[in-house]
Structures are given as C-alpha cells and as structure tokens.
C-alpha cells in the first residue's frame, strides 16, 4: 500500500520571537444561552474542518481548526493581499520537517463574534496549509472547542459556560506547549500518550511505539506537512486503541522519525497523534483546554469504514 497523509503538528521552536499569545476579546454572552456561538464549517479533501475568519476587518477567509498547531498561522498569499507588516523569522516544526519562516503582525482577527488582537503569526505557503490560515491552540486557550461531525459545526465557548452532560466518555489530559495530551491510553496493551490533532488527516506514531508493538508493516505512506516537507512512513494496523473507557478498533498508524515528537518531549516513550480519520468516527468531540478534558459523543453503530467504538463497562463490555 502506497499513499499519502497530511500531518501538521505545527510547533514553533523559538516561540519567544513570535511574541506573546494573542489577546482575546470574547463576545457579549447571554446567560440564557450557555452553549455560546456555533459556526458552520466546511470540510477539505483531507476531512479536516475549516471555518470563516476575518483578518484586519476583511474576509471572510478559510482557516483550518488545528489542535495540533501551537500557533495561529496566516498564508504568505493572504499576508501579501492584506499588506501585513513582516516580523522576525521563526523556526516552525511540522510532522515531516522544520523550516525558517517569516512572521507578520495581525492587528485583529475574528472568529464569529470573538475577536483576537495583536497576533504575531508565522507565514506558510497556502498550498501546504490547504487553507488561508490556521487557528492554533494559542487562540483557543481557556476555551472549549466542540467539533460536531454530524452537523458540520464548531463551537468555541468559554469553559466556565460549558456543561459535560450529553457526552458519554470524558478523558482527562495534561497540557504541554498548549496541547492536551491524553496519558491514560494504550495501543494493543502498550501505554501511549495521545495528542488530538484536528489538523492531521490520519494517525501518526513515534518509533518508540512501533518498536514496542513489534507488528508487521503493511505498507508505506508519505507524510506531508505545512513546512512543505515530505517524510516516508511505515503503515501498521493496531488492533485496538483504548483511552480510559473508550476503545477504537483497527487503527491505521503511520510511523516515522518525526521532529514533532522530539519538540514535544515525546521521543523516547510511545506516543501518537490522532488525526481526523479516527476522530470522525465519533458524533462530536469537545476539547476543553481550561479543564484539560476531552469529551466524546459516541456513534450509534459501525461506521462506513468498518471501524467501531466500544464502551467498556465496569464488569462487561458491549458494542455501541
């Protein structure tokens, strides 16, 4: 099997040069509507979700929602169109490689009614992003991001206004460089750290996990990242990925020597970036950066690819 997979996991090695996190100005909140604002999304060819974003009072432009990206990003094309002021270079690390890129200053950015001010953003090529820009975790801190795959919507809500009812599984996580890492997880019985990466099309694992699994390689794929780099990866099918009381079967994992694992401190122990192919098995997912929780709403039956979710009871298990 030879194919391709898009993998972001964007980090900034010299993040200090990119300046402080953007300042968020939340919309006026109606206490009778604690769910906050819900925005319609589009789906790109890699099954990732994009949302309309205003930049410098213009747009809307199409930005990718990426929980694997440390920083919000603007494409070189859009920066040129808007005449953005250039800033210092930074080193960005994608799943497949690292590059030195320019930055630019964005005075205002709007996602729905929520505004952000004084952003210093890395500039990447639109053809590698697959959109006009990226909404990264620096713009999502203190929020709950709900991806509703059944209705193709996204909600960005202050965590204090978000309830956990309606979700069948809640997985606790820890935070590192702005990302939530689920640590109570295993792949075929091997303990693994899992990063939810909505900017990746599929699952990517490190060599430590591959060596622990000792499974036969079923094929080769190429990982393409926002830096424009490609990386050869070996494809292995895991029998089961389990995260607390939740189980996902027949997970295709691409294994590669990605610099993203080293930058996150996940090089020596088994780790996995979980992409959209796996995440879309669920009805919806809520990523709560404030309380460090990931909430899952399970599907009713098997999905069209043959993957399934199994909820594990305290004494028995059954297929949802």
Coordinates of C-alpha atoms in Angstrom, one line a residue:
X1 CA 0.0 0.0 0.0
X2 CA 1.5 3.3 -1.0
X3 CA -0.4 6.5 -0.3
X4 CA -0.2 9.9 1.3
X5 CA -1.3 11.5 4.6
X6 CA -1.4 15.1 5.6
X7 CA 0.2 15.7 9.1
X8 CA 0.6 19.1 10.7
X9 CA 1.6 19.1 14.4
X10 CA 3.0 22.6 14.0
X11 CA 5.4 23.8 16.7
X12 CA 7.5 27.0 16.9
X13 CA 11.0 26.2 18.2
X14 CA 11.9 29.8 19.0
X15 CA 8.4 30.9 20.1
X16 CA 9.7 33.9 22.0
X17 CA 10.4 35.6 18.7
X18 CA 6.7 35.2 17.8
X19 CA 5.7 37.3 20.8
X20 CA 3.0 36.8 23.5
X21 CA -0.2 34.9 23.0
X22 CA -3.0 36.8 21.2
X23 CA -5.3 38.9 23.4
X24 CA -8.9 37.5 23.1
X25 CA -12.0 39.7 23.4
X26 CA -15.0 37.4 23.9
X27 CA -18.4 38.2 22.6
X28 CA -21.1 39.5 24.9
X29 CA -22.7 36.4 26.4
X30 CA -26.4 35.9 27.0
X31 CA -26.7 33.8 30.2
X32 CA -29.8 32.1 28.7
X33 CA -27.5 30.7 26.0
X34 CA -24.6 29.0 27.8
X35 CA -23.7 27.0 24.7
X36 CA -22.2 30.1 23.1
X37 CA -21.7 30.6 19.4
X38 CA -21.9 27.8 16.9
X39 CA -20.3 28.3 13.5
X40 CA -20.8 26.4 10.3
X41 CA -17.7 24.6 8.9
X42 CA -16.5 23.3 5.6
X43 CA -14.6 20.0 5.1
X44 CA -11.5 19.9 2.9
X45 CA -10.3 16.9 0.9
X46 CA -8.4 15.5 4.0
X47 CA -11.6 15.5 6.1
X48 CA -10.4 18.5 8.2
X49 CA -12.7 21.3 9.4
X50 CA -12.3 24.9 8.2
X51 CA -14.1 27.9 9.5
X52 CA -14.6 31.5 8.2
X53 CA -12.2 34.0 9.8
X54 CA -12.0 37.8 9.4
X55 CA -8.5 39.3 9.3
X56 CA -7.8 43.0 9.6
X57 CA -11.6 43.6 9.1
X58 CA -11.6 41.9 5.8
X59 CA -12.7 38.4 4.6
X60 CA -14.1 36.0 5.4
X61 CA -11.1 33.7 4.8
X62 CA -11.0 30.0 5.2
X63 CA -8.9 28.9 8.2
X64 CA -8.2 25.3 9.4
X65 CA -9.0 24.5 13.0
X66 CA -5.9 22.7 14.2
X67 CA -5.5 21.5 17.8
X68 CA -2.1 20.1 16.9
X69 CA -0.7 23.6 16.0
X70 CA 1.0 25.6 18.7
X71 CA 0.3 28.9 16.9
X72 CA -2.2 30.6 14.6
X73 CA -0.8 30.9 11.1
X74 CA -1.5 33.0 8.0
X75 CA -0.6 32.1 4.5
X76 CA 2.0 34.1 2.6
X77 CA -0.6 34.8 -0.1
X78 CA -3.1 36.3 2.4
X79 CA -0.3 38.3 4.1
X80 CA 0.6 39.8 0.8
X81 CA -3.0 40.6 -0.1
X82 CA -3.6 42.4 3.2
X83 CA -0.2 44.1 3.2
X84 CA 0.8 42.7 6.6
X85 CA 3.9 44.1 8.3
X86 CA 6.7 41.5 8.4
X87 CA 8.4 40.5 11.6
X88 CA 11.4 38.3 12.7
X89 CA 11.9 34.8 11.4
X90 CA 11.0 31.8 13.5
X91 CA 11.6 28.1 13.1
X92 CA 8.4 26.0 12.6
X93 CA 8.4 22.3 13.1
X94 CA 5.9 20.2 11.2
X95 CA 5.4 16.5 11.3
X96 CA 7.8 16.0 8.4
X97 CA 10.4 18.6 8.9
X98 CA 11.5 22.1 10.1
X99 CA 11.8 25.4 8.3
X100 CA 12.7 29.0 9.0
X101 CA 9.9 31.3 8.0
X102 CA 8.9 34.9 8.3
X103 CA 6.3 36.2 10.7
X104 CA 3.8 39.0 10.3
X105 CA 1.8 41.2 12.7
X106 CA -2.0 40.9 12.6
X107 CA -3.9 43.7 14.4
X108 CA -7.3 42.0 14.5
X109 CA -8.7 38.5 13.8
X110 CA -12.3 37.5 14.2
X111 CA -13.8 34.0 14.5
X112 CA -17.5 34.6 14.6
X113 CA -18.2 37.3 17.2
X114 CA -14.9 36.5 19.1
X115 CA -12.0 38.9 18.3
X116 CA -8.3 38.5 18.8
X117 CA -5.8 41.3 18.8
X118 CA -2.0 41.8 18.4
X119 CA -1.0 38.5 16.9
X120 CA 2.4 37.7 15.5
X121 CA 1.9 34.8 13.2
X122 CA 4.2 32.6 11.2
X123 CA 3.7 32.7 7.4
X124 CA 3.4 29.5 5.5
X125 CA 2.6 28.6 1.9
X126 CA -1.1 28.2 1.2
X127 CA -0.6 25.1 -0.9
X128 CA 1.0 23.3 2.1
X129 CA -1.6 24.5 4.6
X130 CA -4.6 23.7 2.4
X131 CA -6.3 26.9 3.6
X132 CA -5.8 30.7 4.0
X133 CA -4.5 30.1 7.5
X134 CA -4.6 28.0 10.7
X135 CA -6.4 28.7 14.0
X136 CA -3.9 27.2 16.5
X137 CA -4.1 26.4 20.2
X138 CA -2.7 29.9 21.2
X139 CA -6.2 31.3 20.1
X140 CA -8.1 28.5 21.9
X141 CA -6.6 28.6 25.5
X142 CA -9.3 28.8 28.2
X143 CA -12.0 27.7 25.7
X144 CA -13.9 24.6 24.9
X145 CA -13.8 23.7 21.2
X146 CA -16.7 21.4 20.2
X147 CA -16.4 19.7 16.8
X148 CA -19.9 18.4 15.7
X149 CA -19.3 16.0 12.8
X150 CA -23.0 15.2 12.4
X151 CA -23.9 18.8 11.8
X152 CA -20.6 20.1 10.4
X153 CA -20.3 22.8 13.0
X154 CA -17.8 24.1 15.6
X155 CA -18.4 25.9 18.8
X156 CA -15.8 27.9 20.7
X157 CA -17.1 28.6 24.2
X158 CA -15.6 29.8 27.5
X159 CA -15.1 26.6 29.5
X160 CA -17.0 28.1 32.5
X161 CA -20.1 28.1 30.4
X162 CA -19.8 24.6 29.2
X163 CA -21.5 21.6 30.7
X164 CA -20.4 18.0 30.4
X165 CA -23.8 16.4 30.1
X166 CA -24.6 14.8 26.9
X167 CA -21.2 13.3 26.4
X168 CA -20.7 9.6 27.1
X169 CA -17.0 9.5 27.7
X170 CA -14.7 12.0 29.4
X171 CA -11.0 11.5 29.1
X172 CA -8.6 13.6 31.3
X173 CA -5.4 15.0 29.9
X174 CA -2.4 17.1 30.7
X175 CA -1.2 20.2 28.9
X176 CA 2.2 20.7 27.1
X177 CA 3.0 23.6 24.8
X178 CA -0.6 24.4 24.6
X179 CA -1.8 20.9 23.6
X180 CA -3.8 18.4 25.6
X181 CA -2.1 15.0 25.9
X182 CA -4.2 12.1 27.0
X183 CA -2.0 9.8 29.1
X184 CA -4.4 7.2 30.2
X185 CA -4.3 5.4 26.9
X186 CA -2.9 2.2 25.3
X187 CA -2.4 0.7 21.9
X188 CA -2.6 -3.1 21.9
X189 CA -1.9 -3.1 25.6
X190 CA 1.1 -0.7 25.3
X191 CA 0.8 2.6 27.3
X192 CA 0.8 5.6 25.0
X193 CA 0.5 9.4 25.1
X194 CA -2.2 10.6 22.7
X195 CA -2.4 14.1 21.2
X196 CA -5.7 15.1 19.5
X197 CA -4.6 16.6 16.2
X198 CA -7.5 18.1 14.1
X199 CA -5.1 19.4 11.6
X200 CA -3.8 15.9 10.6
X201 CA -5.7 13.6 8.2
X202 CA -4.6 10.3 10.0
X203 CA -2.8 8.8 13.0
X204 CA 1.0 9.2 13.3
X205 CA 3.1 7.3 15.8
X206 CA 6.7 7.5 17.0
X207 CA 9.3 4.9 16.7
X208 CA 9.1 4.0 20.4
X209 CA 5.5 2.9 19.9
X210 CA 6.4 1.0 16.8
X211 CA 9.2 -0.9 18.5
X212 CA 7.0 -1.8 21.4
X213 CA 4.3 -3.1 19.1
X214 CA 6.6 -5.3 17.0
X215 CA 4.0 -5.6 14.3
X216 CA 4.4 -6.3 10.6
X217 CA 4.5 -3.3 8.3
X218 CA 1.6 -3.4 5.9
X219 CA 2.7 -0.7 3.5
X220 CA 4.4 2.7 3.0
X221 CA 2.9 6.2 3.0
X222 CA 4.3 9.7 2.6
X223 CA 3.6 12.3 5.3
X224 CA 3.3 15.8 4.0
X225 CA 3.4 18.8 6.4
X226 CA 2.8 22.5 6.4
X227 CA 6.5 23.1 6.1
X228 CA 6.4 21.7 2.6
X229 CA 8.5 18.6 3.7
X230 CA 7.7 15.0 2.9
X231 CA 8.6 12.1 5.1
X232 CA 8.5 8.4 4.4
X233 CA 6.4 6.4 7.0
X234 CA 5.6 2.8 7.6
X235 CA 2.0 1.8 8.0
X236 CA 0.9 -0.6 10.8
X237 CA -2.6 -1.6 11.8
X238 CA -3.2 -1.6 15.5
X239 CA -5.9 -3.9 16.8
X240 CA -7.2 -1.5 19.5
X241 CA -6.6 2.0 20.8
X242 CA -8.1 2.4 24.3
X243 CA -8.5 5.7 26.1
X244 CA -9.9 5.2 29.5
X245 CA -13.4 3.7 28.9
X246 CA -13.3 4.1 25.2
X247 CA -12.0 1.8 22.5
X248 CA -11.3 2.3 18.8
X249 CA -10.5 -0.7 16.7
X250 CA -8.4 -1.3 13.6
X251 CA -6.4 1.9 13.7
X252 CA -4.0 2.6 10.8
X253 CA -0.9 4.2 12.2
X254 CA 1.9 5.8 10.1
X255 CA 5.3 5.5 11.9
X256 CA 8.1 7.9 11.2
X257 CA 11.1 9.7 12.7
X258 CA 9.1 13.0 13.1
X259 CA 10.8 16.0 14.7
X260 CA 7.4 17.0 16.2
X261 CA 7.7 14.2 18.8
X262 CA 11.2 15.4 19.9
X263 CA 10.0 19.0 20.3
X264 CA 7.0 17.9 22.5
X265 CA 9.3 15.7 24.6
X266 CA 7.6 12.6 23.3
X267 CA 10.5 10.9 21.6
X268 CA 11.6 8.2 24.0
X269 CA 8.2 6.8 25.1
X270 CA 5.3 5.6 23.0
X271 CA 3.2 8.5 21.6
X272 CA 0.6 9.0 19.0
X273 CA -1.0 12.0 17.1
X274 CA -4.7 11.1 16.5
X275 CA -6.0 12.6 13.2
X276 CA -9.3 13.3 11.6
X277 CA -9.8 9.8 10.0
X278 CA -10.1 8.4 13.6
X279 CA -11.8 11.4 15.2
X280 CA -14.7 11.4 12.6
X281 CA -15.8 8.0 13.9
X282 CA -17.4 10.0 16.7
X283 CA -20.6 12.1 16.5
X284 CA -18.8 15.0 18.2
X285 CA -15.7 15.8 20.3
X286 CA -15.2 18.6 22.8
X287 CA -11.7 19.7 23.6
X288 CA -11.7 21.7 26.9
X289 CA -8.4 23.5 27.3
X290 CA -9.4 25.0 30.6
X291 CA -10.3 21.9 32.5
X292 CA -7.9 19.6 30.5
X293 CA -10.6 17.2 29.4
X294 CA -11.5 15.6 26.1
X295 CA -15.2 14.7 25.8
X296 CA -16.6 12.2 23.3
X297 CA -20.1 11.6 22.0
X298 CA -20.3 8.0 20.6
X299 CA -21.9 6.8 17.4
X300 CA -24.9 4.5 17.4
X301 CA -23.4 1.9 15.1
X302 CA -20.5 0.8 13.0
X303 CA -19.1 3.5 10.7
X304 CA -18.7 3.0 6.9
X305 CA -15.0 2.1 7.1
X306 CA -15.6 -0.8 9.5
X307 CA -14.1 1.0 12.5
X308 CA -16.1 0.9 15.6
X309 CA -16.3 2.3 19.1
X310 CA -16.8 0.1 22.1
X311 CA -17.7 1.4 25.5
X312 CA -16.3 -0.7 28.4
X313 CA -18.5 -1.1 31.4
X314 CA -17.1 -1.9 34.9
X315 CA -17.7 -5.6 34.6
X316 CA -18.5 -6.2 31.0
X317 CA -18.4 -4.6 27.6
X318 CA -20.8 -4.1 24.7
X319 CA -20.7 -2.5 21.2
X320 CA -22.3 0.9 20.9

